[in-house]
Amino acid sequence: MAEPTVSAVILAGGRGRRMGYQDKGLVECNGQPLVAHVMAAIAPCVGDIAINANRNLDEYGRLSRPVIKDRHPDYPGPLAGIAAGLDWCPTEALFVVPCDTPGIHGCCVERLRAALDGAEIAVAHDGHRLQPLHALVRRRCRDSLTRFLAAGGRRVDQWIETLDWRQADCSDRPEMFFNINSPEALHD
């Protein structure tokens, strides 16, 4: 099967509770917002990039266009950001990545693309566990996700289990998935 054309959505729509309610994507790391690190790493491997955000839209807009909001109110979680990304997605497949993993590498996209084959979604595995917010999702999964959210579903891993999915081995690069969840983690 031919490799799909890929766009990306960077998930930056959360409340940032563990980061003291700061907008995590805009928190600086080595002189740049976290989201800028992610954008730079994935840009060579994808076409269009959107940022999913629910606040500070003008600031995100200076970094990338488009900036897309959740269609669901009250910060229902990353699935709402994935749904917004699938609503926007101009290509056959959407790379989903959180804004708080500045060590992400383009090889993640390539491994997910290779693993996807005929499946609906490919999910990265770091050698210890699945990384469900590092995934390549076919645009055709939008209706499935809409139904899952409408039924009250909120957990990414539970939605993935409803799909035909594959695992991408990223066990040789587990540092790609280290996420910045607190101000202290910025200095680790």
PDB file of N, CA and C in Angstrom, residues 11-81:
ATOM      1  N   LEU A  11      -1.032  19.165  19.632  1.00  0.00           N
ATOM      2  CA  LEU A  11      -2.042  19.336  20.680  1.00  0.00           C
ATOM      3  C   LEU A  11      -1.531  20.287  21.762  1.00  0.00           C
ATOM      4  N   ALA A  12      -2.148  21.459  21.831  1.00  0.00           N
ATOM      5  CA  ALA A  12      -1.781  22.465  22.824  1.00  0.00           C
ATOM      6  C   ALA A  12      -3.045  23.066  23.442  1.00  0.00           C
ATOM      7  N   GLY A  13      -4.106  22.277  23.479  1.00  0.00           N
ATOM      8  CA  GLY A  13      -5.398  22.805  23.901  1.00  0.00           C
ATOM      9  C   GLY A  13      -5.782  22.546  25.337  1.00  0.00           C
ATOM     10  N   GLY A  14      -4.873  22.005  26.131  1.00  0.00           N
ATOM     11  CA  GLY A  14      -5.209  21.655  27.513  1.00  0.00           C
ATOM     12  C   GLY A  14      -5.151  22.827  28.473  1.00  0.00           C
ATOM     13  N   ARG A  15      -5.528  22.530  29.680  1.00  0.00           N
ATOM     14  CA  ARG A  15      -5.548  23.547  30.740  1.00  0.00           C
ATOM     15  C   ARG A  15      -4.172  23.807  31.345  1.00  0.00           C
ATOM     16  N   GLY A  16      -3.244  22.869  31.209  1.00  0.00           N
ATOM     17  CA  GLY A  16      -1.918  23.029  31.798  1.00  0.00           C
ATOM     18  C   GLY A  16      -1.938  22.931  33.316  1.00  0.00           C
ATOM     19  N   ARG A  17      -2.825  22.110  33.836  1.00  0.00           N
ATOM     20  CA  ARG A  17      -3.016  21.984  35.288  1.00  0.00           C
ATOM     21  C   ARG A  17      -1.707  21.670  36.008  1.00  0.00           C
ATOM     22  N   ARG A  18      -0.956  20.685  35.511  1.00  0.00           N
ATOM     23  CA  ARG A  18       0.292  20.299  36.184  1.00  0.00           C
ATOM     24  C   ARG A  18       1.410  21.313  35.967  1.00  0.00           C
ATOM     25  N   MET A  19       1.175  22.260  35.059  1.00  0.00           N
ATOM     26  CA  MET A  19       2.151  23.312  34.791  1.00  0.00           C
ATOM     27  C   MET A  19       1.700  24.612  35.444  1.00  0.00           C
ATOM     28  N   GLY A  20       0.871  24.499  36.500  1.00  0.00           N
ATOM     29  CA  GLY A  20       0.394  25.691  37.195  1.00  0.00           C
ATOM     30  C   GLY A  20      -0.597  26.488  36.361  1.00  0.00           C
ATOM     31  N   TYR A  21      -1.309  25.815  35.472  1.00  0.00           N
ATOM     32  CA  TYR A  21      -2.312  26.407  34.575  1.00  0.00           C
ATOM     33  C   TYR A  21      -1.709  27.362  33.552  1.00  0.00           C
ATOM     34  N   GLN A  22      -0.407  27.238  33.323  1.00  0.00           N
ATOM     35  CA  GLN A  22       0.204  27.974  32.220  1.00  0.00           C
ATOM     36  C   GLN A  22      -0.178  27.284  30.914  1.00  0.00           C
ATOM     37  N   ASP A  23      -0.195  28.023  29.842  1.00  0.00           N
ATOM     38  CA  ASP A  23      -0.438  27.446  28.523  1.00  0.00           C
ATOM     39  C   ASP A  23       0.844  26.724  28.122  1.00  0.00           C
ATOM     40  N   LYS A  24       0.821  25.411  28.260  1.00  0.00           N
ATOM     41  CA  LYS A  24       2.041  24.614  28.160  1.00  0.00           C
ATOM     42  C   LYS A  24       2.794  24.803  26.837  1.00  0.00           C
ATOM     43  N   GLY A  25       2.090  24.894  25.746  1.00  0.00           N
ATOM     44  CA  GLY A  25       2.760  25.046  24.461  1.00  0.00           C
ATOM     45  C   GLY A  25       3.575  26.316  24.335  1.00  0.00           C
ATOM     46  N   LEU A  26       3.218  27.330  25.128  1.00  0.00           N
ATOM     47  CA  LEU A  26       3.917  28.611  25.062  1.00  0.00           C
ATOM     48  C   LEU A  26       4.994  28.767  26.129  1.00  0.00           C
ATOM     49  N   VAL A  27       5.125  27.774  27.008  1.00  0.00           N
ATOM     50  CA  VAL A  27       6.180  27.807  28.020  1.00  0.00           C
ATOM     51  C   VAL A  27       7.526  27.681  27.309  1.00  0.00           C
ATOM     52  N   GLU A  28       8.463  28.519  27.693  1.00  0.00           N
ATOM     53  CA  GLU A  28       9.763  28.523  27.024  1.00  0.00           C
ATOM     54  C   GLU A  28      10.682  27.424  27.528  1.00  0.00           C
ATOM     55  N   CYS A  29      11.374  26.844  26.586  1.00  0.00           N
ATOM     56  CA  CYS A  29      12.381  25.811  26.834  1.00  0.00           C
ATOM     57  C   CYS A  29      13.554  26.152  25.916  1.00  0.00           C
ATOM     58  N   ASN A  30      14.697  26.430  26.486  1.00  0.00           N
ATOM     59  CA  ASN A  30      15.878  26.810  25.698  1.00  0.00           C
ATOM     60  C   ASN A  30      15.591  27.981  24.757  1.00  0.00           C
ATOM     61  N   GLY A  31      14.839  28.964  25.259  1.00  0.00           N
ATOM     62  CA  GLY A  31      14.611  30.188  24.511  1.00  0.00           C
ATOM     63  C   GLY A  31      13.483  30.175  23.502  1.00  0.00           C
ATOM     64  N   GLN A  32      12.771  29.054  23.401  1.00  0.00           N
ATOM     65  CA  GLN A  32      11.653  28.957  22.463  1.00  0.00           C
ATOM     66  C   GLN A  32      10.465  28.307  23.137  1.00  0.00           C
ATOM     67  N   PRO A  33       9.247  28.633  22.680  1.00  0.00           N
ATOM     68  CA  PRO A  33       8.080  27.936  23.218  1.00  0.00           C
ATOM     69  C   PRO A  33       8.177  26.436  22.901  1.00  0.00           C
ATOM     70  N   LEU A  34       7.651  25.622  23.797  1.00  0.00           N
ATOM     71  CA  LEU A  34       7.676  24.170  23.574  1.00  0.00           C
ATOM     72  C   LEU A  34       7.121  23.802  22.205  1.00  0.00           C
ATOM     73  N   VAL A  35       6.017  24.432  21.820  1.00  0.00           N
ATOM     74  CA  VAL A  35       5.392  24.097  20.549  1.00  0.00           C
ATOM     75  C   VAL A  35       6.327  24.359  19.368  1.00  0.00           C
ATOM     76  N   ALA A  36       7.203  25.351  19.464  1.00  0.00           N
ATOM     77  CA  ALA A  36       8.140  25.646  18.382  1.00  0.00           C
ATOM     78  C   ALA A  36       9.163  24.527  18.204  1.00  0.00           C
ATOM     79  N   HIS A  37       9.578  23.906  19.307  1.00  0.00           N
ATOM     80  CA  HIS A  37      10.500  22.763  19.215  1.00  0.00           C
ATOM     81  C   HIS A  37       9.854  21.617  18.449  1.00  0.00           C
ATOM     82  N   VAL A  38       8.597  21.343  18.777  1.00  0.00           N
ATOM     83  CA  VAL A  38       7.877  20.252  18.110  1.00  0.00           C
ATOM     84  C   VAL A  38       7.713  20.570  16.623  1.00  0.00           C
ATOM     85  N   MET A  39       7.311  21.795  16.322  1.00  0.00           N
ATOM     86  CA  MET A  39       7.127  22.186  14.915  1.00  0.00           C
ATOM     87  C   MET A  39       8.410  22.000  14.114  1.00  0.00           C
ATOM     88  N   ALA A  40       9.516  22.451  14.652  1.00  0.00           N
ATOM     89  CA  ALA A  40      10.792  22.352  13.943  1.00  0.00           C
ATOM     90  C   ALA A  40      11.181  20.900  13.687  1.00  0.00           C
ATOM     91  N   ALA A  41      10.899  20.036  14.637  1.00  0.00           N
ATOM     92  CA  ALA A  41      11.286  18.627  14.499  1.00  0.00           C
ATOM     93  C   ALA A  41      10.455  17.889  13.453  1.00  0.00           C
ATOM     94  N   ILE A  42       9.171  18.207  13.376  1.00  0.00           N
ATOM     95  CA  ILE A  42       8.299  17.433  12.476  1.00  0.00           C
ATOM     96  C   ILE A  42       8.131  18.062  11.102  1.00  0.00           C
ATOM     97  N   ALA A  43       8.441  19.338  10.944  1.00  0.00           N
ATOM     98  CA  ALA A  43       8.195  20.041   9.681  1.00  0.00           C
ATOM     99  C   ALA A  43       8.775  19.334   8.448  1.00  0.00           C
ATOM    100  N   PRO A  44       9.980  18.765   8.512  1.00  0.00           N
ATOM    101  CA  PRO A  44      10.503  18.108   7.310  1.00  0.00           C
ATOM    102  C   PRO A  44       9.740  16.839   6.912  1.00  0.00           C
ATOM    103  N   CYS A  45       8.923  16.303   7.817  1.00  0.00           N
ATOM    104  CA  CYS A  45       8.289  15.002   7.571  1.00  0.00           C
ATOM    105  C   CYS A  45       6.799  15.077   7.260  1.00  0.00           C
ATOM    106  N   VAL A  46       6.215  16.258   7.358  1.00  0.00           N
ATOM    107  CA  VAL A  46       4.780  16.402   7.133  1.00  0.00           C
ATOM    108  C   VAL A  46       4.526  17.567   6.188  1.00  0.00           C
ATOM    109  N   GLY A  47       3.297  17.635   5.710  1.00  0.00           N
ATOM    110  CA  GLY A  47       2.900  18.778   4.891  1.00  0.00           C
ATOM    111  C   GLY A  47       2.461  19.907   5.805  1.00  0.00           C
ATOM    112  N   ASP A  48       1.174  20.159   5.825  1.00  0.00           N
ATOM    113  CA  ASP A  48       0.623  21.229   6.650  1.00  0.00           C
ATOM    114  C   ASP A  48       0.682  20.877   8.133  1.00  0.00           C
ATOM    115  N   ILE A  49       0.860  21.918   8.965  1.00  0.00           N
ATOM    116  CA  ILE A  49       0.856  21.751  10.419  1.00  0.00           C
ATOM    117  C   ILE A  49      -0.164  22.723  11.005  1.00  0.00           C
ATOM    118  N   ALA A  50      -1.038  22.215  11.850  1.00  0.00           N
ATOM    119  CA  ALA A  50      -1.982  23.045  12.598  1.00  0.00           C
ATOM    120  C   ALA A  50      -1.659  22.901  14.080  1.00  0.00           C
ATOM    121  N   ILE A  51      -1.994  23.928  14.821  1.00  0.00           N
ATOM    122  CA  ILE A  51      -1.884  23.868  16.278  1.00  0.00           C
ATOM    123  C   ILE A  51      -3.296  23.857  16.829  1.00  0.00           C
ATOM    124  N   ASN A  52      -3.581  22.896  17.679  1.00  0.00           N
ATOM    125  CA  ASN A  52      -4.864  22.858  18.386  1.00  0.00           C
ATOM    126  C   ASN A  52      -4.666  23.591  19.702  1.00  0.00           C
ATOM    127  N   ALA A  53      -5.372  24.713  19.866  1.00  0.00           N
ATOM    128  CA  ALA A  53      -5.271  25.518  21.077  1.00  0.00           C
ATOM    129  C   ALA A  53      -6.649  26.060  21.432  1.00  0.00           C
ATOM    130  N   ASN A  54      -6.846  26.345  22.708  1.00  0.00           N
ATOM    131  CA  ASN A  54      -8.126  26.870  23.170  1.00  0.00           C
ATOM    132  C   ASN A  54      -7.994  28.205  23.887  1.00  0.00           C
ATOM    133  N   ARG A  55      -6.784  28.720  23.965  1.00  0.00           N
ATOM    134  CA  ARG A  55      -6.532  30.036  24.533  1.00  0.00           C
ATOM    135  C   ARG A  55      -5.253  30.569  23.899  1.00  0.00           C
ATOM    136  N   ASN A  56      -4.990  31.862  24.087  1.00  0.00           N
ATOM    137  CA  ASN A  56      -3.803  32.504  23.505  1.00  0.00           C
ATOM    138  C   ASN A  56      -3.684  32.247  22.001  1.00  0.00           C
ATOM    139  N   LEU A  57      -4.819  32.311  21.325  1.00  0.00           N
ATOM    140  CA  LEU A  57      -4.858  31.975  19.900  1.00  0.00           C
ATOM    141  C   LEU A  57      -3.981  32.903  19.059  1.00  0.00           C
ATOM    142  N   ASP A  58      -3.919  34.179  19.412  1.00  0.00           N
ATOM    143  CA  ASP A  58      -3.080  35.108  18.645  1.00  0.00           C
ATOM    144  C   ASP A  58      -1.600  34.752  18.765  1.00  0.00           C
ATOM    145  N   GLU A  59      -1.179  34.372  19.963  1.00  0.00           N
ATOM    146  CA  GLU A  59       0.230  33.990  20.140  1.00  0.00           C
ATOM    147  C   GLU A  59       0.568  32.746  19.322  1.00  0.00           C
ATOM    148  N   TYR A  60      -0.320  31.753  19.356  1.00  0.00           N
ATOM    149  CA  TYR A  60      -0.092  30.558  18.532  1.00  0.00           C
ATOM    150  C   TYR A  60      -0.135  30.913  17.056  1.00  0.00           C
ATOM    151  N   GLY A  61      -1.023  31.834  16.683  1.00  0.00           N
ATOM    152  CA  GLY A  61      -1.135  32.246  15.292  1.00  0.00           C
ATOM    153  C   GLY A  61       0.121  32.888  14.750  1.00  0.00           C
ATOM    154  N   ARG A  62       0.921  33.471  15.606  1.00  0.00           N
ATOM    155  CA  ARG A  62       2.200  34.033  15.158  1.00  0.00           C
ATOM    156  C   ARG A  62       3.213  32.924  14.857  1.00  0.00           C
ATOM    157  N   LEU A  63       2.978  31.742  15.405  1.00  0.00           N
ATOM    158  CA  LEU A  63       3.888  30.617  15.175  1.00  0.00           C
ATOM    159  C   LEU A  63       3.472  29.762  13.988  1.00  0.00           C
ATOM    160  N   SER A  64       2.164  29.619  13.781  1.00  0.00           N
ATOM    161  CA  SER A  64       1.680  28.728  12.733  1.00  0.00           C
ATOM    162  C   SER A  64       0.242  29.073  12.377  1.00  0.00           C
ATOM    163  N   ARG A  65      -0.124  28.803  11.183  1.00  0.00           N
ATOM    164  CA  ARG A  65      -1.508  28.871  10.741  1.00  0.00           C
ATOM    165  C   ARG A  65      -1.828  27.539  10.107  1.00  0.00           C
ATOM    166  N   PRO A  66      -2.950  26.961  10.318  1.00  0.00           N
ATOM    167  CA  PRO A  66      -4.014  27.487  11.157  1.00  0.00           C
ATOM    168  C   PRO A  66      -3.857  27.099  12.623  1.00  0.00           C
ATOM    169  N   VAL A  67      -4.590  27.820  13.439  1.00  0.00           N
ATOM    170  CA  VAL A  67      -4.766  27.459  14.837  1.00  0.00           C
ATOM    171  C   VAL A  67      -6.223  27.025  14.937  1.00  0.00           C
ATOM    172  N   ILE A  68      -6.442  25.812  15.428  1.00  0.00           N
ATOM    173  CA  ILE A  68      -7.800  25.270  15.470  1.00  0.00           C
ATOM    174  C   ILE A  68      -8.214  25.009  16.912  1.00  0.00           C
ATOM    175  N   LYS A  69      -9.453  25.348  17.200  1.00  0.00           N
ATOM    176  CA  LYS A  69      -9.991  25.160  18.550  1.00  0.00           C
ATOM    177  C   LYS A  69     -10.791  23.862  18.619  1.00  0.00           C
ATOM    178  N   ASP A  70     -10.930  23.342  19.843  1.00  0.00           N
ATOM    179  CA  ASP A  70     -11.827  22.209  20.063  1.00  0.00           C
ATOM    180  C   ASP A  70     -13.240  22.628  19.703  1.00  0.00           C
ATOM    181  N   ARG A  71     -14.004  21.709  19.146  1.00  0.00           N
ATOM    182  CA  ARG A  71     -15.420  22.014  18.909  1.00  0.00           C
ATOM    183  C   ARG A  71     -16.241  21.701  20.145  1.00  0.00           C
ATOM    184  N   HIS A  72     -15.634  21.044  21.117  1.00  0.00           N
ATOM    185  CA  HIS A  72     -16.300  20.691  22.376  1.00  0.00           C
ATOM    186  C   HIS A  72     -15.840  21.663  23.460  1.00  0.00           C
ATOM    187  N   PRO A  73     -16.755  22.197  24.257  1.00  0.00           N
ATOM    188  CA  PRO A  73     -16.368  23.158  25.303  1.00  0.00           C
ATOM    189  C   PRO A  73     -15.755  22.475  26.529  1.00  0.00           C
ATOM    190  N   ASP A  74     -15.182  23.265  27.396  1.00  0.00           N
ATOM    191  CA  ASP A  74     -14.732  22.828  28.723  1.00  0.00           C
ATOM    192  C   ASP A  74     -13.576  21.848  28.713  1.00  0.00           C
ATOM    193  N   TYR A  75     -12.666  21.974  27.772  1.00  0.00           N
ATOM    194  CA  TYR A  75     -11.432  21.167  27.780  1.00  0.00           C
ATOM    195  C   TYR A  75     -11.692  19.674  28.016  1.00  0.00           C
ATOM    196  N   PRO A  76     -12.358  18.998  27.092  1.00  0.00           N
ATOM    197  CA  PRO A  76     -12.666  17.587  27.325  1.00  0.00           C
ATOM    198  C   PRO A  76     -11.479  16.638  27.163  1.00  0.00           C
ATOM    199  N   GLY A  77     -10.321  17.151  26.808  1.00  0.00           N
ATOM    200  CA  GLY A  77      -9.143  16.295  26.720  1.00  0.00           C
ATOM    201  C   GLY A  77      -8.593  16.209  25.316  1.00  0.00           C
ATOM    202  N   PRO A  78      -7.519  15.429  25.169  1.00  0.00           N
ATOM    203  CA  PRO A  78      -6.817  15.383  23.883  1.00  0.00           C
ATOM    204  C   PRO A  78      -7.649  14.829  22.737  1.00  0.00           C
ATOM    205  N   LEU A  79      -8.642  13.997  23.022  1.00  0.00           N
ATOM    206  CA  LEU A  79      -9.464  13.493  21.926  1.00  0.00           C
ATOM    207  C   LEU A  79     -10.189  14.625  21.209  1.00  0.00           C
ATOM    208  N   ALA A  80     -10.570  15.661  21.951  1.00  0.00           N
ATOM    209  CA  ALA A  80     -11.223  16.812  21.312  1.00  0.00           C
ATOM    210  C   ALA A  80     -10.258  17.501  20.365  1.00  0.00           C
ATOM    211  N   GLY A  81      -8.985  17.573  20.739  1.00  0.00           N
ATOM    212  CA  GLY A  81      -7.978  18.151  19.850  1.00  0.00           C
ATOM    213  C   GLY A  81      -7.746  17.297  18.620  1.00  0.00           C
TER     214      GLY A  81
END
